[in-house]
CSV table of C-alpha atoms and ligand atoms in Angstrom, one decimal:
chain,number,residue,atom,x,y,z
E,217,UNK,CA,-177.8,146.0,-157.2
E,218,UNK,CA,-180.6,146.6,-154.8
E,219,UNK,CA,-181.4,144.1,-152.1
E,220,UNK,CA,-184.8,142.5,-152.3
E,221,UNK,CA,-187.7,142.7,-149.9
E,222,UNK,CA,-187.0,142.8,-146.2
E,223,UNK,CA,-183.3,142.4,-146.8
E,224,UNK,CA,-182.6,146.1,-147.4
E,225,UNK,CA,-179.5,146.4,-145.4
E,226,UNK,CA,-177.1,147.5,-148.1
E,227,UNK,CA,-179.7,149.3,-150.1
E,228,UNK,CA,-178.1,152.7,-149.9
E,229,UNK,CA,-174.5,151.6,-150.1
E,230,UNK,CA,-172.6,153.6,-152.6
E,231,UNK,CA,-175.4,156.1,-153.1
E,232,UNK,CA,-173.3,158.8,-151.3
E,233,UNK,CA,-170.9,159.2,-154.2
E,234,UNK,CA,-173.3,158.5,-157.0
E,235,UNK,CA,-175.1,161.0,-159.2
E,236,UNK,CA,-176.8,158.0,-160.8
E,237,UNK,CA,-180.4,157.3,-161.6
E,238,UNK,CA,-180.5,155.3,-158.4
E,239,UNK,CA,-179.7,158.3,-156.3
E,240,UNK,CA,-182.5,160.3,-158.1
E,241,UNK,CA,-184.9,157.3,-157.6
E,242,UNK,CA,-184.1,157.1,-153.9
E,243,UNK,CA,-184.6,160.8,-153.4
E,244,UNK,CA,-188.0,160.5,-155.1
E,245,UNK,CA,-188.9,157.5,-152.9
E,246,UNK,CA,-188.0,159.5,-149.8
E,247,UNK,CA,-190.2,162.4,-151.1
E,248,UNK,CA,-193.1,160.0,-151.5
E,249,UNK,CA,-192.4,158.6,-148.1
E,250,UNK,CA,-192.7,162.1,-146.6
E,251,UNK,CA,-195.8,162.9,-148.6
E,252,UNK,CA,-197.6,159.6,-147.7
E,253,UNK,CA,-196.3,159.4,-144.1
E,254,UNK,CA,-194.6,156.1,-144.5
E,255,UNK,CA,-192.6,156.7,-141.4
E,256,UNK,CA,-193.4,155.3,-138.0
E,257,UNK,CA,-191.8,155.9,-134.6
E,258,UNK,CA,-190.6,153.2,-132.3
E,259,UNK,CA,-189.8,153.9,-128.7
E,260,UNK,CA,-187.0,152.3,-126.6
E,261,UNK,CA,-187.2,152.5,-122.8
E,262,UNK,CA,-184.4,154.1,-120.8
E,263,UNK,CA,-184.2,152.7,-117.3
E,264,UNK,CA,-182.6,153.6,-114.0
E,265,UNK,CA,-179.4,151.6,-113.5
E,266,UNK,CA,-180.1,150.9,-109.8
E,267,UNK,CA,-183.8,149.9,-110.0
E,268,UNK,CA,-184.5,149.1,-113.6
E,269,UNK,CA,-187.5,151.5,-113.4
E,270,UNK,CA,-188.3,153.2,-116.7
E,271,UNK,CA,-187.2,156.8,-116.7
E,272,UNK,CA,-187.8,157.8,-120.2
E,273,UNK,CA,-187.6,156.6,-123.8
E,274,UNK,CA,-185.9,157.3,-127.1
E,275,UNK,CA,-187.9,157.8,-130.3
E,276,UNK,CA,-186.4,155.9,-133.2
E,277,UNK,CA,-187.8,156.4,-136.7
E,278,UNK,CA,-188.5,153.5,-139.2
E,279,UNK,CA,-189.5,153.7,-142.8
E,280,UNK,CA,-192.2,151.3,-143.8
E,281,UNK,CA,-191.6,151.1,-147.5
E,282,UNK,CA,-194.6,149.7,-149.5
E,283,UNK,CA,-192.4,147.3,-151.4
E,284,UNK,CA,-189.1,147.0,-149.7
E,285,UNK,CA,-190.5,146.6,-146.2
E,286,UNK,CA,-188.8,148.0,-143.1
E,287,UNK,CA,-185.8,150.3,-143.9
E,288,UNK,CA,-183.6,151.1,-140.9
E,289,UNK,CA,-182.7,154.7,-140.1
E,290,UNK,CA,-179.0,153.8,-140.4
E,291,UNK,CA,-179.8,153.4,-144.1
E,292,UNK,CA,-182.0,156.4,-145.0
E,293,UNK,CA,-181.0,159.1,-142.5
E,294,UNK,CA,-177.6,159.6,-144.0
E,295,UNK,CA,-179.1,160.0,-147.4
E,296,UNK,CA,-181.8,162.3,-146.1
E,297,UNK,CA,-179.1,164.4,-144.5
E,298,UNK,CA,-177.4,164.8,-147.9
E,299,UNK,CA,-180.6,165.7,-149.8
E,300,UNK,CA,-181.9,168.0,-147.1
E,301,UNK,CA,-185.0,165.8,-146.7
E,302,UNK,CA,-184.0,165.3,-143.1
E,303,UNK,CA,-185.7,168.6,-142.4
E,304,UNK,CA,-189.1,167.4,-143.3
E,305,UNK,CA,-188.5,163.9,-141.8
E,306,UNK,CA,-187.1,165.6,-138.6
E,307,UNK,CA,-190.2,167.8,-138.3
E,308,UNK,CA,-192.5,164.9,-138.6
E,309,UNK,CA,-190.5,162.9,-136.0
E,310,UNK,CA,-190.4,165.8,-133.5
E,311,UNK,CA,-194.1,166.5,-133.8
E,312,UNK,CA,-195.1,162.8,-133.6
E,313,UNK,CA,-192.8,162.1,-130.6
E,314,UNK,CA,-194.0,165.2,-128.6
E,315,UNK,CA,-197.6,164.4,-129.5
E,316,UNK,CA,-197.3,160.7,-128.6
E,317,UNK,CA,-195.7,161.4,-125.2
E,318,UNK,CA,-198.1,164.2,-124.3
E,319,UNK,CA,-201.0,161.8,-125.0
E,320,UNK,CA,-199.4,158.9,-123.3
E,321,UNK,CA,-198.4,160.8,-120.2
E,322,UNK,CA,-201.9,162.2,-119.9
E,323,UNK,CA,-203.5,158.8,-120.3
E,324,UNK,CA,-201.1,157.0,-117.9
E,325,UNK,CA,-200.8,159.9,-115.4
E,326,UNK,CA,-197.0,159.9,-115.8
E,327,UNK,CA,-194.3,162.4,-116.5
E,328,UNK,CA,-191.8,160.5,-118.6
E,329,UNK,CA,-189.4,162.4,-120.9
E,330,UNK,CA,-188.9,161.5,-124.6
E,331,UNK,CA,-185.6,161.8,-126.3
E,332,UNK,CA,-185.6,162.8,-130.0
E,333,UNK,CA,-182.6,162.5,-132.3
E,334,UNK,CA,-181.7,165.7,-134.1
E,335,UNK,CA,-179.4,165.5,-137.1
E,336,UNK,CA,-176.7,168.2,-137.7
E,337,UNK,CA,-178.5,169.7,-140.7
E,338,UNK,CA,-181.7,170.1,-138.7
E,339,UNK,CA,-179.9,171.5,-135.7
E,340,UNK,CA,-178.0,174.1,-137.7
E,341,UNK,CA,-180.9,175.2,-139.8
E,342,UNK,CA,-182.3,178.7,-139.4
E,343,UNK,CA,-185.8,178.3,-138.0
E,344,UNK,CA,-185.1,175.2,-135.8
E,345,UNK,CA,-185.7,177.1,-132.6
E,346,UNK,CA,-189.0,178.3,-133.9
E,347,UNK,CA,-189.9,174.8,-134.9
E,348,UNK,CA,-189.3,173.6,-131.4
E,349,UNK,CA,-191.5,176.4,-129.9
E,350,UNK,CA,-194.3,175.7,-132.3
E,351,UNK,CA,-194.2,171.9,-131.7
E,352,UNK,CA,-194.4,172.3,-128.0
E,353,UNK,CA,-197.2,174.8,-128.4
E,354,UNK,CA,-199.2,172.5,-130.7
E,355,UNK,CA,-198.7,169.3,-128.8
E,356,UNK,CA,-198.8,170.7,-125.2
E,357,UNK,CA,-195.8,168.7,-124.1
E,358,UNK,CA,-194.0,170.2,-121.1
E,359,UNK,CA,-190.6,171.4,-122.4
E,360,UNK,CA,-189.0,169.7,-119.4
E,361,UNK,CA,-190.1,166.4,-120.9
E,362,UNK,CA,-188.4,166.9,-124.2
E,363,UNK,CA,-184.7,165.9,-124.6
E,364,UNK,CA,-182.8,166.4,-127.8
E,365,UNK,CA,-180.0,164.1,-128.7
E,366,UNK,CA,-177.2,165.6,-130.7
E,367,UNK,CA,-173.8,164.2,-131.6
E,368,UNK,CA,-170.7,165.9,-130.5
E,369,UNK,CA,-169.7,166.6,-134.1
E,370,UNK,CA,-172.7,168.9,-134.4
E,371,UNK,CA,-171.2,171.2,-131.8
E,372,UNK,CA,-167.6,171.0,-133.0
E,373,UNK,CA,-168.0,172.7,-136.3
E,374,UNK,CA,-168.7,176.3,-135.7
E,375,UNK,CA,-168.5,175.9,-132.0
E,376,UNK,CA,-169.7,179.3,-131.1
E,377,UNK,CA,-172.9,179.0,-133.1
E,378,UNK,CA,-173.6,175.5,-131.7
E,379,UNK,CA,-173.3,176.7,-128.1
E,380,UNK,CA,-175.5,179.7,-128.8
E,381,UNK,CA,-178.3,177.4,-130.2
E,382,UNK,CA,-177.8,175.1,-127.3
E,383,UNK,CA,-178.2,177.9,-124.8
E,384,UNK,CA,-181.4,179.0,-126.5
E,385,UNK,CA,-182.8,175.5,-126.4
E,386,UNK,CA,-181.9,175.2,-122.7
E,387,UNK,CA,-183.6,178.6,-122.0
E,388,UNK,CA,-186.8,177.1,-123.4
E,389,UNK,CA,-186.6,174.4,-120.7
E,390,UNK,CA,-185.7,171.6,-123.2
E,391,UNK,CA,-182.9,169.2,-122.2
E,392,UNK,CA,-180.0,168.2,-124.4
E,393,UNK,CA,-177.9,165.0,-124.5
E,394,UNK,CA,-174.7,164.3,-126.3
E,395,UNK,CA,-175.3,161.1,-128.3
E,396,UNK,CA,-172.7,158.5,-129.2
E,397,UNK,CA,-170.3,160.0,-126.7
E,398,UNK,CA,-166.7,159.0,-127.3
E,399,UNK,CA,-167.0,158.3,-131.0
E,400,UNK,CA,-166.5,161.9,-132.2
E,401,UNK,CA,-163.8,164.5,-131.9
E,402,UNK,CA,-164.6,166.2,-128.6
E,403,UNK,CA,-162.6,165.9,-125.5
E,404,UNK,CA,-163.7,165.6,-122.0
E,405,UNK,CA,-162.5,169.1,-121.3
E,406,UNK,CA,-164.8,170.4,-124.0
E,407,UNK,CA,-167.8,169.0,-122.2
E,408,UNK,CA,-167.4,171.7,-119.5
E,409,UNK,CA,-168.3,174.4,-122.0
E,410,UNK,CA,-171.5,172.9,-123.2
E,411,UNK,CA,-174.9,173.7,-121.6
E,412,UNK,CA,-176.0,170.1,-121.7
E,413,UNK,CA,-177.7,167.7,-119.3
E,414,UNK,CA,-176.7,164.2,-120.3
E,415,UNK,CA,-174.0,162.1,-121.9
E,416,UNK,CA,-174.9,158.9,-123.8
E,417,UNK,CA,-172.0,156.5,-123.8
E,418,UNK,CA,-171.7,155.0,-127.2
E,419,UNK,CA,-172.5,151.3,-127.4
E,420,UNK,CA,-169.1,150.5,-128.8
E,421,UNK,CA,-167.7,151.2,-125.3
E,422,UNK,CA,-170.5,149.3,-123.6
E,423,UNK,CA,-170.2,146.3,-125.9
E,424,UNK,CA,-166.9,145.0,-124.5
E,425,UNK,CA,-166.8,146.8,-121.2
E,426,UNK,CA,-166.4,143.5,-119.3
E,427,UNK,CA,-163.5,142.3,-121.4
E,428,UNK,CA,-161.6,145.3,-122.6
E,429,UNK,CA,-159.9,147.0,-119.7
E,430,UNK,CA,-158.9,150.1,-121.8
E,431,UNK,CA,-162.6,150.7,-122.7
E,432,UNK,CA,-163.6,150.1,-119.1
E,433,UNK,CA,-161.1,152.8,-118.0
E,434,UNK,CA,-162.5,155.2,-120.6
E,435,UNK,CA,-166.0,154.5,-119.4
E,436,UNK,CA,-165.1,155.1,-115.8
E,437,UNK,CA,-163.3,158.3,-116.7
E,438,UNK,CA,-166.3,159.6,-118.6
E,439,UNK,CA,-168.7,158.8,-115.8
E,440,UNK,CA,-166.6,160.4,-113.1
E,441,UNK,CA,-165.9,163.5,-115.2
E,442,UNK,CA,-169.5,163.8,-116.3
E,443,UNK,CA,-170.7,163.6,-112.6
E,444,UNK,CA,-168.2,166.3,-111.6
E,445,UNK,CA,-169.9,168.5,-114.2
E,446,UNK,CA,-173.4,167.6,-112.9
E,447,UNK,CA,-174.3,165.5,-116.0
E,448,UNK,CA,-176.4,162.4,-116.1
E,449,UNK,CA,-174.8,159.4,-117.9
E,450,UNK,CA,-176.7,156.9,-120.0
E,451,UNK,CA,-175.1,153.6,-121.1
E,452,UNK,CA,-176.3,152.6,-124.6
E,453,UNK,CA,-176.5,149.2,-126.2
E,454,UNK,CA,-176.7,147.2,-123.0
E,455,UNK,CA,-177.3,143.6,-124.0
E,456,UNK,CA,-176.2,141.5,-121.1
E,457,UNK,CA,-176.7,141.4,-117.3
E,458,UNK,CA,-172.9,141.6,-117.0
E,459,UNK,CA,-172.7,144.9,-118.9
E,460,UNK,CA,-175.6,146.3,-116.8
E,461,UNK,CA,-173.9,145.2,-113.6
E,462,UNK,CA,-170.6,146.7,-114.6
E,463,UNK,CA,-172.1,150.0,-115.6
E,464,UNK,CA,-174.1,150.2,-112.4
E,465,UNK,CA,-171.0,149.4,-110.3
E,466,UNK,CA,-169.3,152.3,-112.1
E,467,UNK,CA,-172.2,154.6,-111.1
E,468,UNK,CA,-173.7,155.0,-114.6
E,469,UNK,CA,-177.1,156.5,-114.0
E,470,UNK,CA,-179.3,155.2,-116.8
E,471,UNK,CA,-179.2,152.2,-119.1
E,472,UNK,CA,-180.7,151.5,-122.5
E,473,UNK,CA,-180.5,148.4,-124.6
E,474,UNK,CA,-182.0,145.1,-125.8
E,475,UNK,CA,-181.5,143.6,-122.3
E,476,UNK,CA,-184.4,145.8,-121.1
E,477,UNK,CA,-186.4,146.2,-124.3
E,478,UNK,CA,-186.0,146.5,-128.0
E,479,UNK,CA,-187.6,149.6,-129.5
E,480,UNK,CA,-191.4,149.0,-129.7
E,481,UNK,CA,-194.2,150.6,-131.6
E,482,UNK,CA,-196.2,153.2,-129.6
E,483,UNK,CA,-199.1,150.9,-129.0
E,484,UNK,CA,-196.9,148.5,-127.2
E,485,UNK,CA,-195.4,151.1,-125.0
E,486,UNK,CA,-197.8,150.7,-122.1
E,487,UNK,CA,-197.1,147.0,-121.8
E,488,UNK,CA,-193.4,147.6,-122.1
E,489,UNK,CA,-193.4,150.4,-119.5
E,490,UNK,CA,-195.3,148.1,-117.1
E,491,UNK,CA,-192.9,145.3,-117.6
E,492,UNK,CA,-190.0,147.6,-117.0
E,493,UNK,CA,-191.4,148.6,-113.6
E,494,UNK,CA,-191.0,145.0,-112.5
E,495,UNK,CA,-187.5,144.3,-113.7
B,113,C2E,P1,-178.7,156.1,-132.0
B,113,C2E,O1,-179.3,157.4,-131.8
B,113,C2E,O2,-177.4,155.8,-131.4
B,113,C2E,O3,-179.8,155.0,-131.5
B,113,C2E,C1,-179.6,153.8,-130.9
B,113,C2E,C2,-179.5,152.7,-131.9
B,113,C2E,O4,-179.1,151.5,-131.2
B,113,C2E,C3,-180.9,152.3,-132.4
B,113,C2E,O5,-180.8,151.8,-133.7
B,113,C2E,C4,-181.3,151.2,-131.5
B,113,C2E,O6,-182.3,150.3,-132.0
B,113,C2E,C5,-180.0,150.5,-131.3
B,113,C2E,N1,-179.9,149.7,-130.1
B,113,C2E,C6,-180.6,149.9,-128.9
B,113,C2E,N2,-180.3,149.0,-128.0
B,113,C2E,C7,-179.4,148.2,-128.5
B,113,C2E,C8,-178.6,147.1,-128.1
B,113,C2E,O7,-178.7,146.6,-126.9
B,113,C2E,N3,-177.7,146.5,-129.0
B,113,C2E,C9,-177.6,147.0,-130.2
B,113,C2E,N4,-176.7,146.4,-131.0
B,113,C2E,N5,-178.2,148.1,-130.7
B,113,C2E,C10,-179.1,148.7,-129.9
B,113,C2E,P2,-181.7,152.3,-134.9
B,113,C2E,O8,-183.1,152.5,-134.4
B,113,C2E,O9,-181.5,151.4,-136.1
B,113,C2E,O10,-181.2,153.8,-135.2
B,113,C2E,C11,-179.9,153.9,-135.8
B,113,C2E,C12,-179.5,155.4,-135.8
B,113,C2E,O11,-180.3,156.1,-136.7
B,113,C2E,C13,-179.7,156.1,-134.5
B,113,C2E,O12,-178.6,155.8,-133.6
B,113,C2E,C14,-179.7,157.5,-134.9
B,113,C2E,O13,-178.4,158.0,-135.1
B,113,C2E,C15,-180.5,157.4,-136.2
B,113,C2E,N6,-181.9,157.8,-136.0
B,113,C2E,C16,-182.9,157.0,-135.6
B,113,C2E,N7,-184.1,157.7,-135.5
B,113,C2E,C17,-183.8,158.9,-135.9
B,113,C2E,C18,-184.5,160.2,-136.0
B,113,C2E,O14,-185.7,160.2,-135.7
B,113,C2E,N8,-183.9,161.3,-136.4
B,113,C2E,C19,-182.5,161.3,-136.7
B,113,C2E,N9,-181.9,162.4,-137.1
B,113,C2E,N10,-181.8,160.1,-136.6
B,113,C2E,C20,-182.4,159.0,-136.2
B,114,CA,CA1,-179.8,158.6,-130.1
B,115,CA,CA1,-176.5,156.7,-129.6
B,116,CA,CA1,-175.7,156.8,-133.7
């Protein structure tokens, strides 16, 4: 049973295992979404923990379905991964994010970086490096201002291959963050081998950092270790001033979460950025 209208939360539940008509229908709808550009990018500010000043933003895709309304990426990205449609969606996202930021930085006379989520399928695909080069060429975004967010699992399977791709990305001047850190299989020790710039502490750790001493200890360990390796640490999903204060006190460098701003459409970015300067 499909949910109605805006309430699309469980829309894709069960699709993963089905070979049903529904699966086929969803595939087709995603295909139409790609064709008719029903996607839109939202941007969420990332701020300095000590000053609250905006230091960058993460691009987050949304699907504006003509009948179903907004569909969250948590719903359709996993499906698109399975069908391979993530390649086309990912290309659109990368191009749009680079182009938006190149324009915005020029207009605002700023140099803020944009973070773009890269799914495992996209990252491993032959031709991804070429796609990056082409996108930077076409949009004119300084490679230093592009950051790719990949999850640790991407790098765990076929480690050698993953590191090789990472190195080539770094040689292009593009930065790389490990997303959702702490939720995957990697160990802190493994971080040392990776040519990355940032670690994003998953929001599940941030959520109860002020109550759960075990989580707080993990967070402190990750921050200390990451700093030893010269990595920047971002705390994700910061919703309360207590969480922000706690992370700041533990020397977390950057913060991201509803406390500072929800993800906003591109045309609201300027107002959001200005508000962030005065936090
Ligand atoms: P993510 O990369 O971990 O992105 C952060 C998610 O946390 C976003 O959800 C964001 O809206 C949400 N968030 C931010 N601050 C807070 C907070 O303070 N509290 C809570 N509870 N949540 C917060 P969103 O936009 O629904 O995206 C969900 C996931 O979908 C992303 O998780 C990412 O894995 C994936 N995704 C989003 N956009 C893209 C994309 O363009 N490409 C790919 N491959 N994946 C994407
Ligand atoms: Ca992310
Ligand atoms: Ca994340
Ligand atoms: Ca995630």
